[in-house]
XYZ file of C-alpha atoms in Angstrom:
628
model
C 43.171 -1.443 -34.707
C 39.516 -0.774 -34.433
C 37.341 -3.539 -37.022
C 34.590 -2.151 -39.330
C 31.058 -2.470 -37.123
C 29.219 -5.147 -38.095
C 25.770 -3.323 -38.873
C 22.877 -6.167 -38.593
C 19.632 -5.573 -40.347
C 17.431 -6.060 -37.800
C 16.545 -7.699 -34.584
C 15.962 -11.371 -35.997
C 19.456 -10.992 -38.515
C 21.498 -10.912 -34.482
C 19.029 -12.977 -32.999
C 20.753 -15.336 -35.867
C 23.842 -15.057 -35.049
C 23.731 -15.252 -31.365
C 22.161 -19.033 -31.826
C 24.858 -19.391 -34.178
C 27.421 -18.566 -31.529
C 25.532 -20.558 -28.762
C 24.394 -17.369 -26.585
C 20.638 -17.840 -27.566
C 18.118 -20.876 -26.233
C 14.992 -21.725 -27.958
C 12.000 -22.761 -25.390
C 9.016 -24.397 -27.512
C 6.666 -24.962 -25.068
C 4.030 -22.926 -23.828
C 5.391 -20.198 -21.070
C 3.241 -16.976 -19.813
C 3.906 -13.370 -20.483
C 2.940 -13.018 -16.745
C 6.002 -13.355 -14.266
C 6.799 -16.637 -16.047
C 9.247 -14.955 -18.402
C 10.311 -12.858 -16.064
C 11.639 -14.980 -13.562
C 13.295 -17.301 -16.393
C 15.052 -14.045 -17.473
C 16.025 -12.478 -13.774
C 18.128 -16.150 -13.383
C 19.668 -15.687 -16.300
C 21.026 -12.537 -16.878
C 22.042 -12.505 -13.242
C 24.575 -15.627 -14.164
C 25.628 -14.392 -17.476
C 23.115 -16.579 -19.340
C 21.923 -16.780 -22.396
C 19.269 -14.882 -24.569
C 16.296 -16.648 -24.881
C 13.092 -16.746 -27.984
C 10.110 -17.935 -26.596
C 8.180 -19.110 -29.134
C 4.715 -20.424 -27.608
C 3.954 -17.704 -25.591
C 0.254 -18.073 -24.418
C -2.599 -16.388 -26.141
C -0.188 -15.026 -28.383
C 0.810 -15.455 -32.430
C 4.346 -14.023 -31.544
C 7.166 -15.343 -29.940
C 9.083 -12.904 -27.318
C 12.898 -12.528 -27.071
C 14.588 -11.593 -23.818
C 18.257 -10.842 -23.013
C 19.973 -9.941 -26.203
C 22.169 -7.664 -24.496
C 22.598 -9.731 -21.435
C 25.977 -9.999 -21.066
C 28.943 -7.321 -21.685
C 30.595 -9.710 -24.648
C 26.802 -9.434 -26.514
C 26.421 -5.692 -25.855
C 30.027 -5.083 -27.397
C 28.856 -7.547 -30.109
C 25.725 -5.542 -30.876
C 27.538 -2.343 -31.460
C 29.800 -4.200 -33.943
C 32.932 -3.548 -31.651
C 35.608 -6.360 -29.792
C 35.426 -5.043 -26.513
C 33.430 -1.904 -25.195
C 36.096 -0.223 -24.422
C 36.225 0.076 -28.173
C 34.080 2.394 -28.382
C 35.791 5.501 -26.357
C 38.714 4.461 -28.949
C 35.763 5.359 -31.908
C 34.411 8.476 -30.310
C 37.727 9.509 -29.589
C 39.080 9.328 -33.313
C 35.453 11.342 -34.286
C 36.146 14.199 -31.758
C 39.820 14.629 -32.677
C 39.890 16.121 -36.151
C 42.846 17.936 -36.801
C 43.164 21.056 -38.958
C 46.708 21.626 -39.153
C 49.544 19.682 -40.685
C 48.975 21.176 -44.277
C 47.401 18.954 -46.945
C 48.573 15.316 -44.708
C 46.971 16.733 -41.923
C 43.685 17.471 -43.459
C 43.996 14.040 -45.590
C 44.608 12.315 -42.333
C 41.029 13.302 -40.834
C 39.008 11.180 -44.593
C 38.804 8.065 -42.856
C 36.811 9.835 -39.936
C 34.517 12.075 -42.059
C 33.559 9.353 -44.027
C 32.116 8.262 -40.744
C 30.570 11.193 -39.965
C 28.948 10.633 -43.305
C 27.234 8.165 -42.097
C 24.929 10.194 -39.155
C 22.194 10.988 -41.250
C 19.193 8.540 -41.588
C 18.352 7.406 -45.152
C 14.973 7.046 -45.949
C 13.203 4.524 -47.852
C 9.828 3.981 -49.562
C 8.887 0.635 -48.878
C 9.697 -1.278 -45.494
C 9.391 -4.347 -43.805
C 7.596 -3.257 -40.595
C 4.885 -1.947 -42.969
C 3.685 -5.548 -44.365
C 1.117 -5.512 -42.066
C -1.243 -3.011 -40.879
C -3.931 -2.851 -38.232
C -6.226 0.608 -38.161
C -8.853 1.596 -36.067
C -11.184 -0.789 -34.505
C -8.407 -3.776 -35.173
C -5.714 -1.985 -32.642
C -5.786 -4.385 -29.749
C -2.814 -3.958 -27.938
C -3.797 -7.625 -25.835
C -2.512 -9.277 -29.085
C 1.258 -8.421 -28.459
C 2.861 -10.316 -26.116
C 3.785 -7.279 -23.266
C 5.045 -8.647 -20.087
C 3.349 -8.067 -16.461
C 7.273 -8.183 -15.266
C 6.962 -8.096 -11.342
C 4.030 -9.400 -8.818
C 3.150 -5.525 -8.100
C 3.166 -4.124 -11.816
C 0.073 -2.085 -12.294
C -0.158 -4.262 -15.542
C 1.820 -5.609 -18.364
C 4.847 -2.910 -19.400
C 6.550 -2.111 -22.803
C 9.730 -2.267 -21.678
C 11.586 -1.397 -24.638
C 10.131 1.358 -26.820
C 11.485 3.517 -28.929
C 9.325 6.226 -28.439
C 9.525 8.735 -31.798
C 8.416 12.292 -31.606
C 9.283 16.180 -32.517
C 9.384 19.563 -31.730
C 6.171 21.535 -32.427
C 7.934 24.315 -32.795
C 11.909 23.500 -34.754
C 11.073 19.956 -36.022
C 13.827 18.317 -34.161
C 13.264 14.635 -33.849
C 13.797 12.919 -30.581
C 13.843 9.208 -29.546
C 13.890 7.904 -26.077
C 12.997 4.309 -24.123
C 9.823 5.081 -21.384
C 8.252 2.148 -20.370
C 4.463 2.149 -21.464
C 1.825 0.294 -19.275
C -0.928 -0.914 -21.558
C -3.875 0.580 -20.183
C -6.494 -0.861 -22.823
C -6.720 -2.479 -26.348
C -5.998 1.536 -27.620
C -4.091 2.881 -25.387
C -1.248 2.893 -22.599
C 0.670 5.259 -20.340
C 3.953 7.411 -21.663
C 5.972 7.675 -18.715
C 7.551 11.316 -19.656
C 9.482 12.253 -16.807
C 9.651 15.884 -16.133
C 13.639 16.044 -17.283
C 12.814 14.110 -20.575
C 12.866 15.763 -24.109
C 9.430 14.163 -24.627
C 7.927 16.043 -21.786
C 9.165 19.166 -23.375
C 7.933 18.514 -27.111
C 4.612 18.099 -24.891
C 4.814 21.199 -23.026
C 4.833 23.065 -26.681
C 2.274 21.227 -27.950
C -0.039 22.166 -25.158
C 1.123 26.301 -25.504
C 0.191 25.369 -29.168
C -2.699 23.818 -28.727
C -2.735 20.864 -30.657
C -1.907 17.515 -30.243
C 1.557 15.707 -30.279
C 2.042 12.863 -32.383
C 3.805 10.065 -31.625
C 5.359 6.672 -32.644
C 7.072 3.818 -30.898
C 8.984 1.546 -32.266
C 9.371 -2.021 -30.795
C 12.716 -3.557 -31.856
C 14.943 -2.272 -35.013
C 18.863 -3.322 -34.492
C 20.736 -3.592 -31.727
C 22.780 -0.128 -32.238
C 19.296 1.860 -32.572
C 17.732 0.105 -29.299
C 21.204 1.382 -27.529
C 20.787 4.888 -29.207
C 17.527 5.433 -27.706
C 18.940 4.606 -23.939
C 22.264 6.723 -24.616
C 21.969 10.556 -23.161
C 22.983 12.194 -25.853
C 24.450 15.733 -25.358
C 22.363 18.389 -27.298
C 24.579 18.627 -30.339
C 22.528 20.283 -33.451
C 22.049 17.302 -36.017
C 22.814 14.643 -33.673
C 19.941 12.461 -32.602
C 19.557 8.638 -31.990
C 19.270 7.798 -35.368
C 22.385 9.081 -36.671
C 24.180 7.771 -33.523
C 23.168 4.822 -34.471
C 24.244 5.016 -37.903
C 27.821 6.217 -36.817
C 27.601 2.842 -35.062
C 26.616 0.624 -37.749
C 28.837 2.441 -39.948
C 26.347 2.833 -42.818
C 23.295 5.018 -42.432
C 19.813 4.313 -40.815
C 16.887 3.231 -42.720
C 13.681 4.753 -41.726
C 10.068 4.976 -43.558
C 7.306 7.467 -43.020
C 4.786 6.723 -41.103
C 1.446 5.898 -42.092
C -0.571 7.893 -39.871
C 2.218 10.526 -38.428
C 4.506 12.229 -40.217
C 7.245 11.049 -38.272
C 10.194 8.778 -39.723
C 10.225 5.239 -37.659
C 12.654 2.901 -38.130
C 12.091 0.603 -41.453
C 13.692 -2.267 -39.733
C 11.635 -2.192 -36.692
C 9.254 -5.519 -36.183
C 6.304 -3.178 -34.941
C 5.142 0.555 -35.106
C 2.695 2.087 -32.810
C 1.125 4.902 -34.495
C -0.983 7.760 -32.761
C -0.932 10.872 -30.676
C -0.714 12.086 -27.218
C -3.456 15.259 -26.464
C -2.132 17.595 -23.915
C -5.325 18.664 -23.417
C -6.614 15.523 -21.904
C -6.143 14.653 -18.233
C -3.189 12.258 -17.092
C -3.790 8.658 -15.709
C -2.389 6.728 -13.050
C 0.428 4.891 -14.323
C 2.119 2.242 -12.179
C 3.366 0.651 -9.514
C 6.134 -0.832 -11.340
C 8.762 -2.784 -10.487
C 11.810 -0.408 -12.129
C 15.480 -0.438 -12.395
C 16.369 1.052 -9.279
C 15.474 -2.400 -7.972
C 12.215 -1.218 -5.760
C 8.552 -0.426 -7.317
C 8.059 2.977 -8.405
C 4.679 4.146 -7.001
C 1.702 5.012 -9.083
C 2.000 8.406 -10.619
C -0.050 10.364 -13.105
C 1.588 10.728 -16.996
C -0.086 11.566 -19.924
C -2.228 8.968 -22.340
C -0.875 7.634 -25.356
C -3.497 6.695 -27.704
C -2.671 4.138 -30.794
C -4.680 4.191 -33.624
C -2.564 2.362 -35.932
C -0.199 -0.609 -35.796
C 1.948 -1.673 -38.316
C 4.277 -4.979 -38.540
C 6.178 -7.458 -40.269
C 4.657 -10.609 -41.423
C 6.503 -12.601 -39.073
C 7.104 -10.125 -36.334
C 9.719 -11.152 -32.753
C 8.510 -8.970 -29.695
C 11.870 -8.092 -27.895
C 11.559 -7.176 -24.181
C 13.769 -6.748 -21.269
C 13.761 -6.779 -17.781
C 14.588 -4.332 -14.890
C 14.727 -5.193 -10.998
C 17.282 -5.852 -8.547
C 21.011 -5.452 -10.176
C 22.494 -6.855 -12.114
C 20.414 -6.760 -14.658
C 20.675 -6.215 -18.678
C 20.754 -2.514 -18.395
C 23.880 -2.278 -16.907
C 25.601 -3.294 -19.840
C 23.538 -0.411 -21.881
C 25.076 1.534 -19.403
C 28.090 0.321 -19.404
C 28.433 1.294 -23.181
C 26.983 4.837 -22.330
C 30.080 4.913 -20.190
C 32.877 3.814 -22.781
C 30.861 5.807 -25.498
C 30.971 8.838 -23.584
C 33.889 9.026 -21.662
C 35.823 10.960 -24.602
C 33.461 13.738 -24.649
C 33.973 13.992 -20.761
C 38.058 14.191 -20.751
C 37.187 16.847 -23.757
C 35.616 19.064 -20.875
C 37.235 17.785 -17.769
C 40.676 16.750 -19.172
C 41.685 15.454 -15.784
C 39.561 12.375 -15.838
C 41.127 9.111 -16.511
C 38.079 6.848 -16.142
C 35.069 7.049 -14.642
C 32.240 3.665 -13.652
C 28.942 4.130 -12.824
C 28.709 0.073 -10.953
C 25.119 -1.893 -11.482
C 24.901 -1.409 -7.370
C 24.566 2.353 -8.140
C 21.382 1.924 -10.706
C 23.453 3.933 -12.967
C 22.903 7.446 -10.780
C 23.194 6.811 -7.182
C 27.088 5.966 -7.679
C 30.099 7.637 -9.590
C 33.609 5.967 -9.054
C 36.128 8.747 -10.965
C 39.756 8.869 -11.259
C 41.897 12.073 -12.122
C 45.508 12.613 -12.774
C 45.548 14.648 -9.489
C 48.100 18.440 -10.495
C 46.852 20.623 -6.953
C 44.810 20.827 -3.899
C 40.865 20.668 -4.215
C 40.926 19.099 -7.723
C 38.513 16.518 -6.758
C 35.653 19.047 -5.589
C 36.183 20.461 -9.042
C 36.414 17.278 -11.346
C 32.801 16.093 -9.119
C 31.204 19.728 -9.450
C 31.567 19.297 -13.313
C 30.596 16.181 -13.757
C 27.269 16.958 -11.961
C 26.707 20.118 -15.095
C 27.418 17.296 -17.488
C 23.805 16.517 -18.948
C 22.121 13.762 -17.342
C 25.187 13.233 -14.522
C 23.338 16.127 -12.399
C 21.134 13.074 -11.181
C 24.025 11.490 -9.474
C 23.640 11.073 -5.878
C 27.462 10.002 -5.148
C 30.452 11.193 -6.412
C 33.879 8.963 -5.263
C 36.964 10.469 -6.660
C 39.967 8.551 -6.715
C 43.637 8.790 -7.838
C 44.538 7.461 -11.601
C 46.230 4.496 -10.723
C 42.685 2.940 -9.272
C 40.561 0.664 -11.680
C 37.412 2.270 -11.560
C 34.962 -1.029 -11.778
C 37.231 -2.702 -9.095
C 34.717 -1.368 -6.218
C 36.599 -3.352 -3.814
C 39.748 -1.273 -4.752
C 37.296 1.324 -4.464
C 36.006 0.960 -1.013
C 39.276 0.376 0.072
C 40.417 3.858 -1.078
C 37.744 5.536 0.707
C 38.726 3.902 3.639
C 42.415 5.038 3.306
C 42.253 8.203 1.819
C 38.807 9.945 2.609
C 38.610 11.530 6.223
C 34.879 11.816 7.394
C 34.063 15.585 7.055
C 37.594 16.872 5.807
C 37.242 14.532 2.823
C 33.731 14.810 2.380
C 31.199 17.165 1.012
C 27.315 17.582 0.405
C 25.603 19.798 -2.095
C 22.372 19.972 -3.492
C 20.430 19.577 -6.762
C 18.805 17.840 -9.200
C 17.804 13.884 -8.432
C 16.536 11.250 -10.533
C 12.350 11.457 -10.165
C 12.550 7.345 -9.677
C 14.870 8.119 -6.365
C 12.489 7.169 -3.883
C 14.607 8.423 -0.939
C 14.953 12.212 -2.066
C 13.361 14.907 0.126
C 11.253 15.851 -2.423
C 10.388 14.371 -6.510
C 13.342 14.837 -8.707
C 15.211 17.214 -5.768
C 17.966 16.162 -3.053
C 21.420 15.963 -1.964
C 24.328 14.654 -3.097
C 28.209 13.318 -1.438
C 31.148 13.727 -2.885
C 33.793 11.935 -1.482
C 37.837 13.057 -1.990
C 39.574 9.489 -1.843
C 42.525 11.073 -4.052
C 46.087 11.636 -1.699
C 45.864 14.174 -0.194
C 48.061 17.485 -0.626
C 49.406 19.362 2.715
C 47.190 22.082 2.171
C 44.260 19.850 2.102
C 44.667 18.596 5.501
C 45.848 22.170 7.123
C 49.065 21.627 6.580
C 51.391 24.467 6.823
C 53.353 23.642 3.975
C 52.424 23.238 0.159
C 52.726 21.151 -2.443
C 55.716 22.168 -4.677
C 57.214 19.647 -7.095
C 60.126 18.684 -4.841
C 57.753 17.537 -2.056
C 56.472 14.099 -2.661
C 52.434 13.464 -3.768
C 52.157 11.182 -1.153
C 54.267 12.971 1.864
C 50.863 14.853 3.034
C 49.282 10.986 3.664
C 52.177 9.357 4.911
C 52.592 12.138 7.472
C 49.693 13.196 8.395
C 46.873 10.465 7.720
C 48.453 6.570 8.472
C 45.933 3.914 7.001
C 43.497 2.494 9.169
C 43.802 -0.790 11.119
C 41.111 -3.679 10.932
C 38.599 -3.651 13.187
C 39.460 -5.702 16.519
C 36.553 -6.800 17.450
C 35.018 -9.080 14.838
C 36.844 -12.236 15.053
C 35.740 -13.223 11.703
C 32.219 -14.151 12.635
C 29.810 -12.966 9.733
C 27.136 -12.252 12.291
C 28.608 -10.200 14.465
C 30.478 -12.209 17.419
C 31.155 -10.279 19.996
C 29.959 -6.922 18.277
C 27.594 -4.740 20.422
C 23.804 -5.944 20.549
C 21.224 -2.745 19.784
C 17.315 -2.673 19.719
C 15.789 -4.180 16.337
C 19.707 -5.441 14.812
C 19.104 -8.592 12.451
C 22.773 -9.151 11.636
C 25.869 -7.681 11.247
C 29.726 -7.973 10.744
C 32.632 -5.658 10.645
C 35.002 -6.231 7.221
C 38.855 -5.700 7.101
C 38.889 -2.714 5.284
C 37.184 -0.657 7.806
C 33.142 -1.063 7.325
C 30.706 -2.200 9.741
C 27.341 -3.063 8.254
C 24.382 -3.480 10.591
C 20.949 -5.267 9.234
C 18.290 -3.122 11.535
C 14.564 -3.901 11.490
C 13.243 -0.235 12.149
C 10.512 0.786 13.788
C 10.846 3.882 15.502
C 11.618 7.179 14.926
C 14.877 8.144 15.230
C 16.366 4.441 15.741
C 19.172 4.473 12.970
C 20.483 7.636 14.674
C 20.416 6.280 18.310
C 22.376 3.156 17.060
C 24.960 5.278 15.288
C 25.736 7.440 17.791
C 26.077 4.319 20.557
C 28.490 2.356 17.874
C 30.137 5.332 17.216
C 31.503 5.912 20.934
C 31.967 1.818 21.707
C 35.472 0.444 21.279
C 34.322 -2.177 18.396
C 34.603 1.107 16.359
C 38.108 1.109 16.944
C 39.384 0.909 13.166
C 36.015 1.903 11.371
C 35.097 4.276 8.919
C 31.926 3.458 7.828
C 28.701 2.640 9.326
C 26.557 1.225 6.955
C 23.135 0.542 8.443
C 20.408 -1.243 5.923
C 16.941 -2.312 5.871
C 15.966 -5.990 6.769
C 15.762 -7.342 3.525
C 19.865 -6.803 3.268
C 22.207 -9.686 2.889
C 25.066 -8.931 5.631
C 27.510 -10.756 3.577
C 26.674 -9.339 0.157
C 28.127 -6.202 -0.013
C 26.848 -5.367 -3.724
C 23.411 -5.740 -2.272
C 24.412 -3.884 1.122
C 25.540 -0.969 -1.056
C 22.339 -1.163 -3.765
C 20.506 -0.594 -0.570
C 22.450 1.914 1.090
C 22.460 4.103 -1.698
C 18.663 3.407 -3.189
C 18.030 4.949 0.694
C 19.898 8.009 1.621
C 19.298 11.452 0.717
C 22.811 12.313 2.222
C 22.179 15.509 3.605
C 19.577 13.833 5.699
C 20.882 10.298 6.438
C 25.051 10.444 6.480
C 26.521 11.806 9.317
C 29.788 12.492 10.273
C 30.431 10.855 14.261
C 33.618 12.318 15.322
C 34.997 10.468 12.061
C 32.696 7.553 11.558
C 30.801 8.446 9.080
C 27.624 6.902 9.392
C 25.216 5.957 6.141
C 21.232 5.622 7.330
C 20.316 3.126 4.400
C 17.095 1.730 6.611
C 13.726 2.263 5.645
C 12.071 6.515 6.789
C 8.590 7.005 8.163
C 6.221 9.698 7.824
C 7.071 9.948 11.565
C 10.473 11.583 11.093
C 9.098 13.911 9.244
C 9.641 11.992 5.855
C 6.976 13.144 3.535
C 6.380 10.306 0.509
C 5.659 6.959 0.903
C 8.497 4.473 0.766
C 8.170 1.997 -1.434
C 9.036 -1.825 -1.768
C 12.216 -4.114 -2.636
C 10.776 -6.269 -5.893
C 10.698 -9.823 -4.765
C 8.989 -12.389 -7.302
C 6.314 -13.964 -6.011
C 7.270 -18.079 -4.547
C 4.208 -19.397 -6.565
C 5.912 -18.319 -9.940
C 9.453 -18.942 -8.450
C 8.094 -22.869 -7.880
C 6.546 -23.362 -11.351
C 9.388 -22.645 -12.922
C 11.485 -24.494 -10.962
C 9.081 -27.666 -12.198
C 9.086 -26.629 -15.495
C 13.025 -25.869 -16.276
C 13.934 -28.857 -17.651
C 10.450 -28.918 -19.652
C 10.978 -25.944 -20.973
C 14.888 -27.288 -22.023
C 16.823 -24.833 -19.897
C 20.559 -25.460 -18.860
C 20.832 -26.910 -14.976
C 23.742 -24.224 -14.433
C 21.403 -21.256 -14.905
C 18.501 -22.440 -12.446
């Protein structure tokens, strides 16, 4: 049985209980918001560390606080569940009210509309993140202690915002989390992406002709920090404040604004106050070193300018991290997932499970499994996920049969293997992609792969026969399609042994289950297609499936980070080709001389100045040997 949520009052009551519970580290001497705290962090999370509160942070009055949802135990704890699968078990009750029965049948559904009481935000007169108040000339941004995250950053980032704003023309009220480069004591960037409901409340604004105000937020709880991440279907009523009251099971404080006449969270530990004119040309915003694990390249977004702060007396700046996976947002995901996944079976009742793994950045990859009833039921399980809200920015779609654990991506992999023939089993489409997808043909527009790793009915492999009930589900693969053999030509060296040499190959290795990544330094045009098609026809390939050719920053033997980059750097329409079934994945770097139009950007790598001070200062600063 499901325990009450444990609703916290703010960011400093769990920051409390996490030192209580030995998951947070205090470091009391001096560290820098530049890089320092972000290579501390990047070790951490990246071993299931701790949180930590930094509370000298140079040339600032306020300490910083990094990793509170580091780990999939504290993100469960944060949204007052056990586990997160907890949560599907919570949205699932919600959804299922039943209205027949007679009077036990209606008395049965109390217990959940007394939650659903609970959605509404409650406001309040007085708050703590109004004690004190900066207006005007005494706005200086510089005295906050925002991170410059990455070597490349075009400056210090919010990095988790809670940016506040409504409709011009209905009044809805929308919060979302885009990162804000500070851009002056006044004023930073508001990275709206052109899918974003912010971008749209600015769009009316401008046909209006009058400004948009805004406010962001800077901590809260940890249920209202996840609301603002979650992609919330467009349900009437239902925004990320009353999500996160359903969470906390009691409903959300929140305090006009001085300035705006927007409700911000009373809880918060700072307010940014101020308004965004439409009428006013966009700046360049950027690089920055974002979650997809390579720098997003400058870009122009609208100006967000601040002309009033607000805070508590004793305010904690919480920040996060993004870069390489895995990193904390893939446990935000992960409850997006598990709080979502009801609402999914509701439309696609044929899902069992679904993962989106940290190697996918949340939209390059989608493991599914179906209970599997008739031919082509894959294709149709993939085609709706892709309608469902944000989901249209996946890039891959891998459908498997119910029996598979979705975040076992070994299990995974091995299915494709198995089950998926090159071409038969595989399918491209087009649509929308996420605008951070560097690889895409064109901003925010690509293709996508779905891949049918279900067993296969006869009629799916052009068998004469079909698939009544006496015929067994897995007669059409034990007939027709016998499971493929390990590669013979490895011999179990990891850098290739006796595996065919090719112009500008780093490393490589063939794996049991039928892959054969290749490490290739390109430099040519049309290179990664000349390889595949001369490993396609040599006998090594005897046993493969899947070429997997990367760029040269790839660890061979990793094959988390050999997937991260195969998928940050396909468009698949363009770069996975079917070779008289290999199918072969061009993950390497594109030039403008095959035609490819953007410019490609760079892997984040911290710089090895910052990566040896803190190596000389870990013990000073009191941090545990195991994490280093």
């Amino acid at each position: 049985m499901s325990r009450p949520a444990q609703a916290f009052p703010d960011i400093q009551s769990f920051i409390r209980l996490l030192e209580q519970r030995g998951e947070l580290l205090r470091v009391r001497e001096p560290v820098s918001r530049n890089l320092e705290i972000t290579e501390m962090s990047d070790r951490l999370v990246k071993k299931g560390g701790p949180a930590v509160l930094f509370e000298n942070v140079v040339d600032s009055d306020y300490p910083v606080v990094i990793g509170l949802l580091g780990t999939r135990e504290r993100m469960a704890l944060a949204l007052g569940v056990g586990d997160l699968d907890e949560l599907a078990r919570k949205i699932r009750a919600l959804i299922d009210l039943r209205g027949s029965g007679g009077l036990g049948g209606m008395l049965s559904n109390l217990p959940k509309l007394r939650d659903a009481v609970n959605l509404p935000p409650r406001s309040v007169k007085t708050a703590p993140v109004q004690e004190v108040v900066w207006r005007g000339d005494e706005v200086d941004l510089s005295k906050i202690p925002v991170l410059k995250c990455w070597p490349n950053d075009g400056g210090p980032f919010v990095t988790l915002p809670l940016v506040i704003t409504k409709d011009p023309e209905t009044g809805e009220r929308n919060m979302g989390m885009y990162r804000m480069q500070v851009m002056s004591k006044n004023t930073t960037g508001m990275h709206w992406q052109r899918h974003k409901t912010g971008t749209r409340h600015l769009e009316k604004a401008k046909k209006l002709g009058q400004k948009l105000e805004v406010a962001v937020a800077i901590g809260g709880d940890p249920a209202l920090i996840y609301a603002a991440t979650a992609p919330l279907p467009p349900v009437p009523g239902l925004d990320e404040f009353a999500v996160a009251g359903y969470l906390r099971g009691q409903r959300y404080p929140v305090v006009r604004g001085l300035t705006v006449n927007l409700d911000v969270p009373a809880n918060a530990e700072f307010v940014l106050e101020g308004y965004v004119d439409p009428a006013e040309d966009w700046v360049l915003e950027g690089p920055f070193g974002d979650h997809t694990g390579f720098y997003t390249l400058p870009d122009l977004y609208p100006l967000f300018h601040v002309t009033c702060v607000t805070m508590r007396r004793n305010p904690v700046y919480p920040a996060t991290i993004v870069g390489r996976p895995p990193m904390e947002d893939a446990y935000l995901i992960e409850a997006s997932e598990r709080l979502f996944l009801p609402a999914a079976q509701l439309i696609i009742p044929e899902i069992v499970d679904y993962h989106m793994p940290p190697a996918g950045v949340a939209h390059n990859l989608v493991v599914v499994s179906i209970k599997k009833d008739f031919p082509g039921q894959a294709y149709k399980v993939a085609n709706g996920l892709l309608g469902l809200g944000q989901m249209m920015f996946a890039k891959v779609i891998v459908v498997v049969d119910e029996n598979v654990k979705v975040n076992d991506m070994d299990a995974v992999w091995c299915e494709v293997t198995h089950k998926a023939v090159p071409g038969r089993d595989t399918l491209t489409t087009r649509g929308p992609i996420d605008v951070l997808d560097h690889s895409s043909r064109g901003w925010g527009y690509g293709s996508k792969l779905i891949i049918d790793a279900t067993t296969k009915r006869p009629e799916e492999i052009g068998s004469p026969k079909s698939s009544r009930e006496e015929q067994a589900q897995d007669y059409a693969l034990d007939l027709f399609f016998p499971a493929p053999v390990a590669p013979t030509s490895l011999g179990g060296e990891p850098e290739g042994g006796h595996l065919p040499s090719f112009e500008g190959i780093l490393a490589q290795r063939q794996t049991a289950d039928g892959y054969w990544v290749v490490v290739l330094d390109k430099t040519r045009p049309g290179q990664a297609r000349a390889l595949a098609e001369a490993f396609a026809g040599h006998p090594a390939a005897d046993g493969v499936r899947h070429l997997l050719i990367c760029d040269e920053q790839t660890n061979v033997n990793d094959m988390s980070d050999v997937w991260w980059t195969v998928l940050n750097n396909i468009d698949p329409e363009r770069d996975v080709w079917n070779l008289d079934g290999l199918l072969a994945w061009d993950g390497a770097r594109k030039l403008a001389s095959e035609g490819f139009v953007r410019q490609w950007p760079n892997k984040i790598v911290m710089s090895q100045a910052v990566r040896r001070r803190v190596d000389a200062l870990w013990h000073v600063w009191g941090l545990p040997e195991q994490y280093r």
